[in-house]
Amino acid sequence: MPSSSGDAGSTAGTASSGGDARLRPFRRSWQGTRGERGRSREELHCTAIREGISIVHSFVPAGSVNPNNVCINKNMAMMARVLRNCVLAGRPVVEEVENGLLPMMETEGHRMLYVIVNHCSLVPIHNRHELHVRMYHRLDDILQYTNSAAYDAILGQVIYPNAFPGEWHTLVRSNTYLASIYGGSKYNTNLRGKKEAKLVVRFMRNGLMHGLQHAVDRKLKPRLRTELFDRIEIPRMKYSIMPLALHSFQRAMHDQAQLECLAIQYLFVS
């Protein structure tokens, strides 16, 4: 597929009118699968978004490292408009797409290219725990002891509910199932700033790694025990109260050049 600046630039100019042939398979793919059975609306939208981003990604010249690459920035912004006005128009959009992925595409297409193409909102839901675990252990086991500047910078960018002291603790404990996971470890409610952000990413990691230990009420008699939640529902419950935590964590890792080494592109293989 052509990747010259001239071709890519023409794409930006013709996307709104529907004239570029390279976008037609993308349009057909999302239009044709909106009613597909056996896949959630979330999965269909993620598939459509990733296909569109992949088209723009194919315009990137090999070895291109210029952070001010106008060609890529224009085309990524163009694709963001297509997604807003066509694929996602009139549909509920998750916050990490609305306030995470799309703004990066609109204003930082080339600089944030690796994050955009491999964005957490597009990773299959059953693999998102692996994305967080990889980033967490890179942060906790490596950067904490080898690069304190990067460690502090990453934690300083994590977004979580903190409108008042201890807000995220309160929200977690308001969910019966998350409260059972939260109660499995000790979390200091008096910490603030970067130390509190570290608690947030640790809680997310612990829930993903050990959450199923709390999925059955073992106090009940065996015949009364049932599975209260499954592995896929754990990240969904966390998204409901911390919708931008994973996005901001991923973006911060990229800002400190600590994301590509985790090879997260392979998380898209089911």
Coordinates of C-alpha atoms in Angstrom, one line a residue:
M1 CA 0.0 0.0 0.0
P2 CA 1.5 3.4 -0.9
S3 CA 2.9 5.4 1.9
S4 CA 4.3 8.5 0.2
S5 CA 3.4 11.9 1.7
G6 CA 1.4 12.8 -1.4
D7 CA -0.8 9.7 -1.2
A8 CA -1.4 10.1 2.5
G9 CA -2.1 13.8 2.1
S10 CA -4.7 13.1 -0.5
T11 CA -6.4 10.7 1.8
A12 CA -7.0 13.5 4.4
G13 CA -8.6 15.6 1.7
T14 CA -11.0 12.9 0.4
A15 CA -12.0 11.0 3.5
S16 CA -15.1 13.2 4.2
S17 CA -16.4 12.8 0.7
G18 CA -15.8 9.0 0.7
G19 CA -13.5 9.1 -2.3
D20 CA -10.4 7.2 -1.2
A21 CA -10.5 3.6 -2.2
R22 CA -8.3 2.6 0.8
L23 CA -11.0 3.5 3.2
R24 CA -13.8 1.6 1.5
P25 CA -13.0 -1.9 2.9
F26 CA -12.9 -0.2 6.4
R27 CA -16.4 1.3 5.9
R28 CA -17.8 -2.0 4.6
S29 CA -16.3 -3.9 7.6
W30 CA -17.9 -1.9 10.3
Q31 CA -21.2 -1.4 8.4
G32 CA -21.5 -5.1 7.7
T33 CA -20.8 -6.3 11.3
R34 CA -23.0 -4.0 13.3
G35 CA -25.6 -6.7 13.7
E36 CA -23.3 -9.6 13.9
R37 CA -24.4 -12.1 16.6
G38 CA -22.1 -13.4 19.3
R39 CA -20.0 -10.3 19.6
S40 CA -20.7 -7.4 21.9
R41 CA -21.2 -3.9 20.7
E42 CA -17.9 -3.0 22.4
E43 CA -16.0 -5.6 20.5
L44 CA -17.5 -4.6 17.1
H45 CA -16.6 -0.9 17.7
C46 CA -13.1 -1.8 18.8
T47 CA -12.6 -4.0 15.7
A48 CA -13.8 -1.1 13.4
I49 CA -11.7 1.5 15.1
R50 CA -8.6 -0.7 15.0
E51 CA -9.1 -1.5 11.3
G52 CA -9.4 2.2 10.5
I53 CA -6.3 3.1 12.5
S54 CA -4.4 0.3 10.8
I55 CA -5.2 1.9 7.4
V56 CA -3.6 5.2 8.5
H57 CA -0.7 3.3 10.2
S58 CA 0.1 1.8 6.8
F59 CA 0.8 5.3 5.5
V60 CA 3.8 5.7 7.9
P61 CA 7.1 5.6 6.0
A62 CA 9.5 2.9 7.3
G63 CA 11.9 4.3 9.8
S64 CA 10.0 7.6 10.2
V65 CA 10.9 9.1 13.5
N66 CA 10.0 12.8 13.0
P67 CA 7.6 13.8 15.9
N68 CA 6.3 16.6 13.7
N69 CA 5.4 14.4 10.8
V70 CA 2.6 16.5 9.3
C71 CA 1.4 13.8 6.9
I72 CA 0.7 11.3 9.7
N73 CA -0.8 13.9 12.0
K74 CA -3.2 15.0 9.3
N75 CA -4.3 11.5 8.4
M76 CA -4.7 10.3 12.0
A77 CA -6.8 13.4 12.7
M78 CA -8.8 12.6 9.6
M79 CA -9.5 9.1 10.8
A80 CA -10.6 10.4 14.2
R81 CA -13.2 12.5 12.3
V82 CA -14.4 9.5 10.4
L83 CA -14.7 7.5 13.7
R84 CA -16.6 10.3 15.4
N85 CA -18.9 11.1 12.5
C86 CA -19.5 7.6 11.1
V87 CA -18.6 4.7 13.3
L88 CA -19.4 6.1 16.7
A89 CA -22.0 8.7 15.7
G90 CA -25.1 8.4 17.9
R91 CA -23.7 5.6 20.0
P92 CA -22.4 5.5 23.6
V93 CA -18.6 5.9 23.6
V94 CA -16.5 4.7 26.5
E95 CA -14.5 7.4 28.2
E96 CA -11.1 6.0 27.4
V97 CA -12.0 6.4 23.7
E98 CA -13.8 9.7 23.9
N99 CA -11.2 11.4 26.2
G100 CA -8.2 9.2 25.6
L101 CA -7.8 7.6 22.1
L102 CA -9.6 10.1 19.9
P103 CA -7.9 13.3 21.4
M104 CA -4.5 11.6 20.8
M105 CA -5.5 10.8 17.2
E106 CA -6.7 14.4 16.7
T107 CA -3.6 16.2 18.1
E108 CA -0.7 13.8 18.5
G109 CA -1.1 11.3 15.8
H110 CA 2.6 10.7 15.0
R111 CA 4.1 11.2 18.4
M112 CA 1.6 8.8 20.1
L113 CA 1.4 6.4 17.1
Y114 CA 2.4 3.2 19.0
V115 CA -0.1 3.9 21.8
I116 CA -2.9 4.7 19.3
V117 CA -2.3 1.5 17.2
N118 CA -2.1 -0.6 20.4
H119 CA -4.5 1.4 22.6
C120 CA -5.8 -0.3 25.7
S121 CA -9.4 0.3 24.6
L122 CA -8.8 -1.8 21.5
V123 CA -7.0 -4.7 23.2
P124 CA -9.5 -7.7 23.5
I125 CA -11.1 -7.5 26.9
H126 CA -9.7 -10.9 27.9
N127 CA -6.1 -9.6 27.3
R128 CA -6.3 -6.3 29.0
H129 CA -5.3 -7.7 32.3
E130 CA -2.0 -8.8 30.7
L131 CA -1.4 -5.3 29.4
H132 CA -1.7 -3.8 32.8
V133 CA 0.3 -6.6 34.5
R134 CA 3.2 -6.1 32.0
M135 CA 3.2 -2.3 32.6
Y136 CA 2.9 -2.7 36.3
H137 CA 5.8 -5.1 36.7
R138 CA 8.0 -2.9 34.4
L139 CA 7.2 0.0 36.7
D140 CA 7.5 -1.8 40.0
D141 CA 10.3 -4.3 39.4
I142 CA 12.5 -2.4 37.0
L143 CA 12.0 1.4 36.9
Q144 CA 11.6 1.8 40.6
Y145 CA 15.2 0.7 41.0
T146 CA 16.8 1.8 37.8
N147 CA 15.1 5.0 36.6
S148 CA 13.5 6.9 39.5
A149 CA 12.7 9.9 37.2
A150 CA 10.7 7.8 34.8
Y151 CA 9.1 6.0 37.7
D152 CA 7.9 9.3 39.3
A153 CA 6.8 10.8 36.0
I154 CA 4.6 7.7 35.1
L155 CA 2.9 7.7 38.5
G156 CA 2.4 11.5 38.2
Q157 CA 0.3 10.9 35.1
V158 CA -2.0 8.2 36.2
I159 CA -5.6 9.4 36.2
Y160 CA -7.9 8.1 38.9
P161 CA -10.8 9.4 41.0
N162 CA -9.3 11.9 43.5
A163 CA -11.8 14.8 43.7
F164 CA -11.7 14.4 47.5
P165 CA -9.2 12.5 49.8
G166 CA -9.8 8.7 49.4
E167 CA -12.4 9.0 46.7
W168 CA -11.2 5.9 44.8
H169 CA -11.3 3.9 48.0
T170 CA -14.9 4.9 48.6
L171 CA -15.9 4.1 45.0
V172 CA -14.2 0.7 45.1
R173 CA -15.9 -0.2 48.4
S174 CA -19.3 0.8 47.1
N175 CA -19.2 -2.1 44.6
T176 CA -19.8 -5.3 46.5
Y177 CA -17.6 -7.5 44.3
L178 CA -14.7 -5.0 44.1
A179 CA -15.0 -4.5 47.8
S180 CA -14.3 -8.2 48.3
I181 CA -11.2 -7.9 46.1
Y182 CA -10.1 -4.7 47.8
G183 CA -10.4 -6.4 51.2
G184 CA -7.9 -9.0 50.2
S185 CA -5.0 -6.6 50.6
K186 CA -4.2 -3.6 52.7
Y187 CA -4.4 -0.1 51.1
N188 CA -3.4 3.0 53.0
T189 CA -6.2 5.6 52.7
N190 CA -4.0 8.4 53.9
L191 CA -1.5 8.4 51.0
R192 CA -1.7 11.1 48.4
G193 CA 0.0 12.0 45.1
K194 CA 2.3 9.6 43.5
K195 CA 2.2 7.2 46.4
E196 CA -1.6 7.0 46.1
A197 CA -1.3 6.5 42.3
K198 CA 1.0 3.5 43.0
L199 CA -1.8 2.1 45.2
V200 CA -4.2 2.5 42.4
V201 CA -2.1 0.6 39.9
R202 CA -1.3 -2.0 42.5
F203 CA -5.0 -2.5 43.3
M204 CA -5.7 -2.9 39.6
R205 CA -2.9 -5.5 39.3
N206 CA -4.0 -7.4 42.4
G207 CA -7.6 -7.6 41.3
L208 CA -6.6 -8.9 37.9
M209 CA -4.2 -11.5 39.3
H210 CA -6.1 -12.6 42.4
G211 CA -9.7 -11.4 41.9
L212 CA -11.1 -14.8 41.2
Q213 CA -10.2 -15.9 44.7
H214 CA -13.1 -13.8 45.8
A215 CA -15.5 -14.9 43.0
V216 CA -17.1 -17.5 45.3
D217 CA -18.5 -17.0 48.7
R218 CA -16.7 -19.8 50.5
K219 CA -18.5 -19.2 53.7
L220 CA -21.7 -20.6 52.2
K221 CA -22.4 -24.3 52.2
P222 CA -21.1 -26.0 49.1
R223 CA -24.5 -26.6 47.6
L224 CA -25.3 -22.8 47.8
R225 CA -22.0 -21.6 46.3
T226 CA -22.1 -19.9 42.8
E227 CA -19.7 -17.9 40.7
L228 CA -20.4 -14.3 41.4
F229 CA -18.2 -12.8 38.6
D230 CA -15.8 -14.1 36.1
R231 CA -12.3 -13.0 34.8
I232 CA -13.8 -10.8 32.1
E233 CA -16.0 -8.9 34.5
I234 CA -13.2 -7.8 36.8
P235 CA -11.7 -5.3 34.3
R236 CA -15.2 -4.1 33.4
M237 CA -16.0 -3.4 37.0
K238 CA -12.8 -1.4 37.4
Y239 CA -13.5 0.6 34.2
S240 CA -16.8 1.6 35.7
I241 CA -15.1 3.6 38.5
M242 CA -11.6 4.3 36.9
P243 CA -12.3 4.7 33.2
L244 CA -9.0 6.5 32.4
A245 CA -6.6 4.7 34.7
L246 CA -5.3 2.2 32.1
H247 CA -5.2 4.7 29.3
S248 CA -3.2 7.2 31.3
F249 CA -0.9 4.5 32.6
Q250 CA -0.2 3.3 29.1
R251 CA 0.3 6.8 27.7
A252 CA 2.7 7.7 30.6
M253 CA 4.7 4.5 29.9
H254 CA 5.0 5.6 26.3
D255 CA 6.1 9.1 27.2
Q256 CA 9.0 7.6 29.2
A257 CA 9.9 5.2 26.3
Q258 CA 8.9 2.2 28.4
L259 CA 6.1 0.7 26.4
E260 CA 7.4 -0.7 23.1
C261 CA 9.8 -3.0 25.0
L262 CA 6.7 -4.8 26.4
A263 CA 5.6 -6.0 22.9
I264 CA 2.0 -5.3 23.6
Q265 CA 1.1 -5.6 19.9
Y266 CA 0.9 -9.3 20.4
L267 CA -2.0 -8.9 22.8
F268 CA -4.3 -8.6 19.9
V269 CA -3.9 -12.3 19.1
S270 CA -6.8 -14.0 20.8

